[in-house]
Tab-separated table of C-alpha atoms in Angstrom:
chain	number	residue	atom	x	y	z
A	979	UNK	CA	139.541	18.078	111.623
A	980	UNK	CA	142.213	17.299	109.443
A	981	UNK	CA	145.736	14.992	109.774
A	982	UNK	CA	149.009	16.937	110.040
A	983	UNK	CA	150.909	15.610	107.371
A	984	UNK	CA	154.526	13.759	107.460
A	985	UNK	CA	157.131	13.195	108.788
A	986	UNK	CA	159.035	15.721	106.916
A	987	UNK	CA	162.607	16.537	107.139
A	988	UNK	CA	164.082	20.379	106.892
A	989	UNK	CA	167.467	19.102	104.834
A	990	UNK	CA	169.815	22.287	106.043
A	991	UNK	CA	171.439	20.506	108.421
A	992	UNK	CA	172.326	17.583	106.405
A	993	UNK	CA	173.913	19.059	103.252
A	994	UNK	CA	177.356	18.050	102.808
A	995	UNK	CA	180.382	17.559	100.250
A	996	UNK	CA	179.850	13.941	100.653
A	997	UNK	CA	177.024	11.757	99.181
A	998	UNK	CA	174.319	10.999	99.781
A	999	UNK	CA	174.119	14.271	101.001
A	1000	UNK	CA	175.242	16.475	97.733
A	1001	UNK	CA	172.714	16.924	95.516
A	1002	UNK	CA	168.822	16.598	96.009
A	1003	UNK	CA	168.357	13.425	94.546
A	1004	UNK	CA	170.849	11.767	96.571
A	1005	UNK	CA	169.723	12.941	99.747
A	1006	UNK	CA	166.022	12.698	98.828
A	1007	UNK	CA	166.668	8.881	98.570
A	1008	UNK	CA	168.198	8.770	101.907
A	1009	UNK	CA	165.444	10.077	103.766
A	1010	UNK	CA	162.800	8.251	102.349
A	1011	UNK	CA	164.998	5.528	103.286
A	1012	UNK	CA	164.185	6.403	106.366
A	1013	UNK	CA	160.505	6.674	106.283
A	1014	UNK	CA	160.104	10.753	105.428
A	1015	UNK	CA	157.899	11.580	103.369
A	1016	UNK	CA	158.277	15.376	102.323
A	1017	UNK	CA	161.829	18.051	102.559
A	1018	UNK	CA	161.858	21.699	103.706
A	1019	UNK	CA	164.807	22.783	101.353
A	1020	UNK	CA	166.903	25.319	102.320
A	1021	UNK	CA	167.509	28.018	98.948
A	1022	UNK	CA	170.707	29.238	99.948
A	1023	UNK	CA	172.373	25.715	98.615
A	1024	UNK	CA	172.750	25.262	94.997
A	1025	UNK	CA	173.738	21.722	95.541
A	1026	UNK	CA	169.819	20.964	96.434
A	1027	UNK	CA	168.403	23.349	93.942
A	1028	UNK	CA	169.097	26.950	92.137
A	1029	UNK	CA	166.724	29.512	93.228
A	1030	UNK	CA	167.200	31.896	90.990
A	1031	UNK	CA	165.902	29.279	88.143
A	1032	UNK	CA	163.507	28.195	90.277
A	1033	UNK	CA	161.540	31.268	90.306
A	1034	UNK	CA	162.256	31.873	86.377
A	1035	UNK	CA	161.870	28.476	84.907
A	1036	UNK	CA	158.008	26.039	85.483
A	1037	UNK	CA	160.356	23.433	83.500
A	1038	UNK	CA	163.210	23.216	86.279
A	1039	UNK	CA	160.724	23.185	88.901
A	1040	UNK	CA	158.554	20.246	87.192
A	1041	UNK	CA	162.081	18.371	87.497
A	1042	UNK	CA	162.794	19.116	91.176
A	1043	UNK	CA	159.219	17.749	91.878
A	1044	UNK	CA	160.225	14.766	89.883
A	1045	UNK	CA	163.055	14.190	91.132
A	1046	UNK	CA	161.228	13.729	94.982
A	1047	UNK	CA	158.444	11.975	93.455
A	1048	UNK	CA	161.135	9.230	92.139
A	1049	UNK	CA	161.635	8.413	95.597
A	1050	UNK	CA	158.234	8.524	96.585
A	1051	UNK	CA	158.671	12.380	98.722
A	1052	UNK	CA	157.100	15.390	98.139
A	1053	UNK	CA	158.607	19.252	98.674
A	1054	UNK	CA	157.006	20.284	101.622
A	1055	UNK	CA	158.159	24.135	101.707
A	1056	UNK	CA	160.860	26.539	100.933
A	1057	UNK	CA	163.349	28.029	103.136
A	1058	UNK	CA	164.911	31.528	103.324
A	1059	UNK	CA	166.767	32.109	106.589
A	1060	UNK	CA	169.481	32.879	106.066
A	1061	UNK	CA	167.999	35.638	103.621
A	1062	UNK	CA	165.511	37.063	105.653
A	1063	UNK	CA	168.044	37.604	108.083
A	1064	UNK	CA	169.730	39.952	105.796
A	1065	UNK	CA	166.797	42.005	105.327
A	1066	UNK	CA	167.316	43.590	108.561
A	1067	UNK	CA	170.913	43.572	110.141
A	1068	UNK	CA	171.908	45.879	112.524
A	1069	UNK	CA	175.421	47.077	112.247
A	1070	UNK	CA	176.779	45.525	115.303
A	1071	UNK	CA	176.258	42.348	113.249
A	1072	UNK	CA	177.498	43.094	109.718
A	1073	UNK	CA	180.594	41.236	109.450
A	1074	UNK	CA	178.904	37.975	111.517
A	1075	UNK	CA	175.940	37.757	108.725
A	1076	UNK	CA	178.127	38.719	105.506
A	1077	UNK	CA	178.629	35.654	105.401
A	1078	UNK	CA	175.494	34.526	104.522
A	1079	UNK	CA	174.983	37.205	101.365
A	1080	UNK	CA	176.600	36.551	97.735
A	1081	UNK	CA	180.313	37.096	97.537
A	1082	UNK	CA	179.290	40.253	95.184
A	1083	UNK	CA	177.554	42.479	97.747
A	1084	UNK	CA	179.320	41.442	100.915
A	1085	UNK	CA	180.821	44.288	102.505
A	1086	UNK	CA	177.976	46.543	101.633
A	1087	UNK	CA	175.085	46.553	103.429
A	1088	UNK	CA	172.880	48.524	101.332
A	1089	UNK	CA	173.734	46.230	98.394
A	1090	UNK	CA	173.401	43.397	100.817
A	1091	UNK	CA	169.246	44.248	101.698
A	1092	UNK	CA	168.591	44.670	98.435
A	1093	UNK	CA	169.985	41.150	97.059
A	1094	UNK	CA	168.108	39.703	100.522
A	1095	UNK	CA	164.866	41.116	99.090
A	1096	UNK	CA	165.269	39.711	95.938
A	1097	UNK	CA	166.365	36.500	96.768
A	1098	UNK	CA	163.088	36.447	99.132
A	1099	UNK	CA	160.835	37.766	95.641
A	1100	UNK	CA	162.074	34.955	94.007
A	1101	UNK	CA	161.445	32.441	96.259
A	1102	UNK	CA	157.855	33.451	96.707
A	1103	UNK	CA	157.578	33.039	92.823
A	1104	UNK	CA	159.442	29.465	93.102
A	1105	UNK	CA	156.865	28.356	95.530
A	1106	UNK	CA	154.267	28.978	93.478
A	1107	UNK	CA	155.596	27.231	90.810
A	1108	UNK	CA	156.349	24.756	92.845
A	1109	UNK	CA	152.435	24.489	94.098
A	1110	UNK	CA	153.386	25.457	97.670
A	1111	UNK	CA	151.499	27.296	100.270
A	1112	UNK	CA	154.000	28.134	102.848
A	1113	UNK	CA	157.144	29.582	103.245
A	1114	UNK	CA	160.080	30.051	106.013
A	1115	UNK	CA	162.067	32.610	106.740
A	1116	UNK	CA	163.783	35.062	109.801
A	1117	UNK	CA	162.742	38.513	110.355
A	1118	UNK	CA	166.351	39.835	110.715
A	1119	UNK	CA	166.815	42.107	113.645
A	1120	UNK	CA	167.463	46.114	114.496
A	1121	UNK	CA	166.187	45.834	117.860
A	1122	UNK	CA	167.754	42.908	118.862
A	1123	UNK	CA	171.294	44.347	120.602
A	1124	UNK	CA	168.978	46.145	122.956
A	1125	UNK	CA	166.802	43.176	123.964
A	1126	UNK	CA	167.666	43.547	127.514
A	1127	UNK	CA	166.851	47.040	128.931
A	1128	UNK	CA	170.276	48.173	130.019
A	1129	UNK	CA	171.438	50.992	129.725
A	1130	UNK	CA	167.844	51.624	129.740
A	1131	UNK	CA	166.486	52.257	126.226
A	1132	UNK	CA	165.811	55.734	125.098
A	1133	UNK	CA	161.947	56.181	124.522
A	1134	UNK	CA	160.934	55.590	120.779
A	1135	UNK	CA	163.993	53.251	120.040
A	1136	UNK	CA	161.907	49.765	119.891
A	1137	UNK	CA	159.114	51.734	118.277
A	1138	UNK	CA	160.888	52.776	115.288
A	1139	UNK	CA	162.774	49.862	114.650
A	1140	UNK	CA	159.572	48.066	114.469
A	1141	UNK	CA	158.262	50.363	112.147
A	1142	UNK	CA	161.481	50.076	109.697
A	1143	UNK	CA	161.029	46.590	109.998
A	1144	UNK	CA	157.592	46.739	108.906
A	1145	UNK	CA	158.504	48.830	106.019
A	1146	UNK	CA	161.245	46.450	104.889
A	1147	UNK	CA	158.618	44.073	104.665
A	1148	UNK	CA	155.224	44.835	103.949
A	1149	UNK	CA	156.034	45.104	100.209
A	1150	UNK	CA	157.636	41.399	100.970
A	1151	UNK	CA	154.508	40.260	102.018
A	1152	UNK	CA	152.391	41.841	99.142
A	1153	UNK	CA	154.577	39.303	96.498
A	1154	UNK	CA	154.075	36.474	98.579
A	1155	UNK	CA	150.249	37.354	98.928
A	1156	UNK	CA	150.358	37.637	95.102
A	1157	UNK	CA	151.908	34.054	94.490
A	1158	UNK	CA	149.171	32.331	97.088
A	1159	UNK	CA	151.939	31.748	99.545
A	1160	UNK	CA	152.110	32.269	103.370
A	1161	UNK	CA	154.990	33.690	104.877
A	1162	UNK	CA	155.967	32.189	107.989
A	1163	UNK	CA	158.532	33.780	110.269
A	1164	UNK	CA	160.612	31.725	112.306
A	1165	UNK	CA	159.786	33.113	116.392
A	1166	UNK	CA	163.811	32.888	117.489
A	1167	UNK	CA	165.827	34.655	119.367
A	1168	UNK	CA	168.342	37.001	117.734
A	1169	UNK	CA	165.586	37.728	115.722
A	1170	UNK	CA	163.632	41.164	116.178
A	1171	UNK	CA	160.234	38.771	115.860
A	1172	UNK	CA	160.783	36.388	118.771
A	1173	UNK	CA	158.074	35.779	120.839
A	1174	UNK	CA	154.230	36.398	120.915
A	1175	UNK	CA	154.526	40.092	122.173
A	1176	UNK	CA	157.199	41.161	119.394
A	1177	UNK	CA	154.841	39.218	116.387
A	1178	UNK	CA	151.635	40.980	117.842
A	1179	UNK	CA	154.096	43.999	117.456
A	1180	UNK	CA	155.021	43.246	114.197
A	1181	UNK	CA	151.472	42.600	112.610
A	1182	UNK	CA	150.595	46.102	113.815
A	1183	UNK	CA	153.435	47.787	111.477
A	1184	UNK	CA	152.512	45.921	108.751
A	1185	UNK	CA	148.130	45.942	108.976
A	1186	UNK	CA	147.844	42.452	109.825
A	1187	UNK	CA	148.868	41.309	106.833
A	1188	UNK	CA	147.171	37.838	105.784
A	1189	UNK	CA	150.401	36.133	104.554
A	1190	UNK	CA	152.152	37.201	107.712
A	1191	UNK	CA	152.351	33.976	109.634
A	1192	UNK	CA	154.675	32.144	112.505
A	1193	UNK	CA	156.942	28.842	111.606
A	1194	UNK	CA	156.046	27.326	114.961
A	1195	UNK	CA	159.561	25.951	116.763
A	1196	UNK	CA	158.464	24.657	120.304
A	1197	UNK	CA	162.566	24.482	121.488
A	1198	UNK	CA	162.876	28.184	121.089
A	1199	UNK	CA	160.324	28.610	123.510
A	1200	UNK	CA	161.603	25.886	126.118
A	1201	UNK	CA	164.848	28.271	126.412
A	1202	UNK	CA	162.977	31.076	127.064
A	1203	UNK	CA	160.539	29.704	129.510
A	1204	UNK	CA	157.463	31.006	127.308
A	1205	UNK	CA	154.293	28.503	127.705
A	1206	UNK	CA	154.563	26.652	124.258
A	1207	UNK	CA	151.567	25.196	124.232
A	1208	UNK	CA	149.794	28.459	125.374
A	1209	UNK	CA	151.106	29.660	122.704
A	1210	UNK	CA	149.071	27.861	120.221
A	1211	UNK	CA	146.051	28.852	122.043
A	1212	UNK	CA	146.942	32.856	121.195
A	1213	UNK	CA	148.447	32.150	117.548
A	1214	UNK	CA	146.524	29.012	115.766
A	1215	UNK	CA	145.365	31.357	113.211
A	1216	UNK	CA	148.331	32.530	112.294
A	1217	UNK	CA	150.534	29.068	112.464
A	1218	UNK	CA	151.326	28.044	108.991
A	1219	UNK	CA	154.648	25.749	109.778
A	1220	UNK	CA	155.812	23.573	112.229
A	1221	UNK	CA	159.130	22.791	112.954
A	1222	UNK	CA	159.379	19.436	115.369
A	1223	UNK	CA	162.754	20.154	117.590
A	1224	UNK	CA	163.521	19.404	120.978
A	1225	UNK	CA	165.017	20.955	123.732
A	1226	UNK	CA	165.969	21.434	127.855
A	1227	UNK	CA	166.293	23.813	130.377
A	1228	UNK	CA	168.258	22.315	133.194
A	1229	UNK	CA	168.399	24.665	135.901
A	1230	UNK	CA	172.119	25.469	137.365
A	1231	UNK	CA	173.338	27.554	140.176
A	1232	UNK	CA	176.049	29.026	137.837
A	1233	UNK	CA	174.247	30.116	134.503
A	1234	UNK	CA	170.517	30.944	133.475
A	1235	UNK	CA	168.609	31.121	130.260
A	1236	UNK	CA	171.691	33.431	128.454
A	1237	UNK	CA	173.921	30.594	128.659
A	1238	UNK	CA	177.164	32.199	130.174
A	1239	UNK	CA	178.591	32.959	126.456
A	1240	UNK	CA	179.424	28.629	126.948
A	1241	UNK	CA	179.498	26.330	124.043
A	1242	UNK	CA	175.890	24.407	123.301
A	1243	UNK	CA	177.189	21.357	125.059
A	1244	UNK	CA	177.497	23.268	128.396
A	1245	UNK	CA	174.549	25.954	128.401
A	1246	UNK	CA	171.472	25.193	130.981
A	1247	UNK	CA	169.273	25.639	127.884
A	1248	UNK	CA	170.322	23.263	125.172
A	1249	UNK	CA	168.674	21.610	121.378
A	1250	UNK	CA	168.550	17.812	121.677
A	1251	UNK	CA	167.464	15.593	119.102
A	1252	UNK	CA	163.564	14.545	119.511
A	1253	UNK	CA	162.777	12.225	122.190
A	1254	UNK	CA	165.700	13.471	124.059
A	1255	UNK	CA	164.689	16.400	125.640
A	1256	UNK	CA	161.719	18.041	127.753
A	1257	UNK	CA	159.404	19.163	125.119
A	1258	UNK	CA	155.654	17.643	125.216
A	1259	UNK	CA	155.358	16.932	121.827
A	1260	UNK	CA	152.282	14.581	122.417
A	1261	UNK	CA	150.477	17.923	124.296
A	1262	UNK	CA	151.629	19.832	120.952
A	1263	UNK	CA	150.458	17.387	118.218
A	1264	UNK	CA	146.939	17.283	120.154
A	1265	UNK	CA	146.653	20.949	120.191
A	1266	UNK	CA	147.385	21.675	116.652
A	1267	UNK	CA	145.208	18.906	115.415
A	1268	UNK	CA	142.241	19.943	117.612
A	1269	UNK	CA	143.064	23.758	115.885
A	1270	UNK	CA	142.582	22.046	112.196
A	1271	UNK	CA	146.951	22.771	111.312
A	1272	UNK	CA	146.820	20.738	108.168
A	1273	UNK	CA	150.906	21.774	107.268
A	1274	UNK	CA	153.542	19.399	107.842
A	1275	UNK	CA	155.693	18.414	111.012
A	1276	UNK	CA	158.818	18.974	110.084
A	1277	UNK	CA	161.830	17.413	111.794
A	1278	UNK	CA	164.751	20.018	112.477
A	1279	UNK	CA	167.726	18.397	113.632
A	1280	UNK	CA	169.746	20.437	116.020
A	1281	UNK	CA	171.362	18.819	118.972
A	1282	UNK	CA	175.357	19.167	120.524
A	1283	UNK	CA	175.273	15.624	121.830
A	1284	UNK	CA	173.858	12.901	119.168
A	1285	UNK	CA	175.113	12.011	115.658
A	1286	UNK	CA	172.995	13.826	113.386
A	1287	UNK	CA	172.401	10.579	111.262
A	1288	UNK	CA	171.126	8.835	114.534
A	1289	UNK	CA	168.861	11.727	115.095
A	1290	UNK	CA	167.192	11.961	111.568
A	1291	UNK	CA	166.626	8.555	111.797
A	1292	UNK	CA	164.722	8.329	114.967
A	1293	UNK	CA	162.772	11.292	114.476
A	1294	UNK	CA	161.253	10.020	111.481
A	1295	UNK	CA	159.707	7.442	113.739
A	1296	UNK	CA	158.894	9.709	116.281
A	1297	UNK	CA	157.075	12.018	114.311
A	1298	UNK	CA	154.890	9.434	113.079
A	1299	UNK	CA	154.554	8.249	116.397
A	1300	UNK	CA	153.040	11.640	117.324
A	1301	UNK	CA	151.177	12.261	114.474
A	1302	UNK	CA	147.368	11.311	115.032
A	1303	UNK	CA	144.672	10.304	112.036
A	1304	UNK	CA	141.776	12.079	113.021
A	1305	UNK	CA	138.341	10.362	113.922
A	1306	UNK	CA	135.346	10.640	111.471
A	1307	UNK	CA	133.222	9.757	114.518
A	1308	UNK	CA	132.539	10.654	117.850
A	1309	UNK	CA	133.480	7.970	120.246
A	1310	UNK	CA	129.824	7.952	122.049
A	1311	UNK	CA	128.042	6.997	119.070
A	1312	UNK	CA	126.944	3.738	119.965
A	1313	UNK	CA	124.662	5.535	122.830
A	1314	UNK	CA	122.908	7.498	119.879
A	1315	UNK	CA	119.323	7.542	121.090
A	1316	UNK	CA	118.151	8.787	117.457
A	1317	UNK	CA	115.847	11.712	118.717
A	1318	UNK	CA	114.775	14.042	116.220
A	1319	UNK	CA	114.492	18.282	116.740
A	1320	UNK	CA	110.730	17.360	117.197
A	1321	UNK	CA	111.614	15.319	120.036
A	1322	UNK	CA	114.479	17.917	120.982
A	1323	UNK	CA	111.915	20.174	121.513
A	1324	UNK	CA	109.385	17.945	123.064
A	1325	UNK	CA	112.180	17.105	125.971
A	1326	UNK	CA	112.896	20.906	126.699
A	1327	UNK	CA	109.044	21.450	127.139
A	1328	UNK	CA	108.663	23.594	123.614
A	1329	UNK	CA	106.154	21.370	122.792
C-alpha cells in the first residue's frame, strides 16, 4: 500500500489583490507557513502563473518549480475549471459562463469552445513539463437544464448530448494521454458528468479512455445524498484526485436538496470548512489507502460561515490528522509459527 501524500492546498480560493495572496511566491510562503506541503494551481490566474508560457517554455516552468521548492512545497496538479466548463455550455448559460473565457472571444460561443480547448491542450503540455500526472477540470454541461425530467424529456435528448460531449472530448483526452497525464473530471453538479451513472455514461462515448478519470469531491456527494464512500468501492480505478471538502445536509420541513434558489448560508445542503461538517473523512482516508490512491489530499476551501484564513489553517492540520503512513507489517506477526509449504501441505493432509 502506499501513503496519500500532503496536505495540499487548491489556491483558487485564496487569490487576491492583496499579499500574500498575489503572486505564487507570496502565497506559496503562506501556506507552508501553515504546514502544506504541495498547491493545486488554478490556470485561469496569471497572478500565480501564465499558462500559455507554461506549456511553451521548460525554462518558465523550471522557475515555477523553484519558486515552491524555495519554500519547501511542491506543485501538486493543474487546474482547468473554469475552462473545461467552456467546452460544453449550453445556451441557456452563455452570458453566466462568458465570464470565465478571454475578453477576445466572449460573446461568441463558437470562438469561445475553441479557446476552451486550447487553453485545456496547453495545460496538458504544462503538466508535463511540469512532471505532473494529474489534471482537474469540469466537463461543462448540454444536458444539464434538463436534469430533472419535467416536462418529460423527449427520447434521444440525454443520448445525444452525451455523445457531443464525448466528441468534444475524446480528442482532449488523446493530448493528455500523449503528455502522460490523467485527466480528472470534477463529479459536480451543474456539470453534465455528475455522479457515478452520468461518468459510466460518459466513458461509454468516449471508449473508456485511460486518461479519463474522476477528481474525487466527497461534499458534492453529501448534497446529493449519493453513498460517498460506496462510491470509491465502484470508481477506485478510475480516482486520480482528491479534493478534501466538507459539507451538511440538514434536513428542513421548508426546502430539500435544491436549496429553495436561497443564499449558501440558508440552503439545507451547505460547504463547511473541514471538521465542520458531516463528512467521514476518517471512513474516506481508510478506503482510499486500502485501494493503493497514492495522489494528494487536497484541501478545497469552500464554506459560507468561517473566515477562509481560519479554514486553511485548520485543515492543514486536519488533513494530516487523517492521513495514515501505511504498515510494512502485518500486526499478527509476532504469532508467526514459521511453517514452511512442506509443512503447509503436511497440515492439509497432502502429504
Amino acid at each position: 500500500m502506499k501513503t496519500i501524500q500532503g496536505p495540499a492546498i487548491f489556491l483558487a480560493q485564496f487569490v487576491g489583490d492583496e499579499a500574500p495572496f498575489n503572486s505564487f511566491d507570496a502565497i506559496c510562503g503562506w501556506v507552508a507557513s501553515l504546514g502544506y506541503k504541495g498547491v493545486q494551481v488554478p490556470t485561469w490566474d496569471k497572478r500565480l502563473m501564465d499558462l500559455e508560457q507554461a506549456a511553451n517554455s521548460q525554462e518558465y516552468c523550471d522557475e515555477l518549480t523553484a519558486t515552491a521548492a524555495k519554500h519547501g512545497l511542491v506543485i501538486s496538479e493543474l487546474s482547468t475549471h473554469l475552462q473545461g466548463q467552456l467546452v460544453a455550455v449550453h445556451p441557456a448559460y452563455d452570458e453566466a459562463f462568458d465570464g470565465f473565457a478571454d475578453p477576445s472571444v466572449r460573446g461568441n460561443p463558437t470562438a469561445r469552445q475553441a479557446w476552451a480547448v486550447e487553453q485545456l491542450k496547453m495545460a496538458a503540455k504544462a503538466s508535463k513539463r511540469l512532471g505532473l500526472t494529474a489534471h482537474a477540470t469540469f466537463s461543462g454541461a448540454l444536458a444539464w437544464p434538463y436534469f430533472y425530467p419535467w416536462p418529460q424529456r423527449p427520447a434521444g435528448l440525454v443520448e445525444e448530448a452525451f455523445a457531443e460531449l464525448g466528441r468534444r472530448w475524446k480528442p482532449i483526452l488523446d493530448v493528455f494521454d500523449e503528455a502522460g497525464v490523467d485527466l480528472c473530471y470534477e463529479i459536480h453538479p451543474g456539470e453534465d458528468l455528475h455522479d457515478g451513472v452520468t461518468f459510466e455514461r460518459f466513458l461509454d462515448e468516449v471508449d473508456h479512455h485511460p486518461r479519463a478519470n474522476i477528481l474525487y469531491d466527497p461534499s458534492h456527494f453529501v448534497l446529493q445524498h449519493l453513498d460517498y464512500l460506496a462510491f470509491i468501492d465502484h470508481y477506485h480505478n478510475r480516482i486520480k484526485m482528491f479534493h478534501v471538502k466538507d459539507a451538511e445536509l440538514n434536513l428542513s420541513g421548508k426546502c430539500g436538496v435544491y436549496g429553495g434558489f436561497q443564499n449558501w448560508v440558508d440552503r439545507p445542503g451547505r460547504f463547511r470548512s473541514i471538521g465542520d461538517g458531516q463528512v467521514d473523512f476518517k471512513g474516506i482516508f481508510s478506503k482510499l489507502t486500502a485501494y493503493d490512491f497514492a495522489g494528494w489530499a487536497v484541501l478545497e476551501w469552500e464554506c459560507c460561515l468561517k473566515h477562509p484564513e481560519e479554514g486553511a489553517r485548520e485543515g492543514a492540520q486536519h488533513i494530516q490528522d487523517f492521513i495514515i503512513r501505511v504498515t510494512d507489517k502485518a500486526f499478527d506477526d509476532f504469532a508467526d509459527s514459521g511453517i514452511d509449504a512442506q509443512a503447509n501441505r503436511k497440515m492439509l493432509g497432502l502429504e
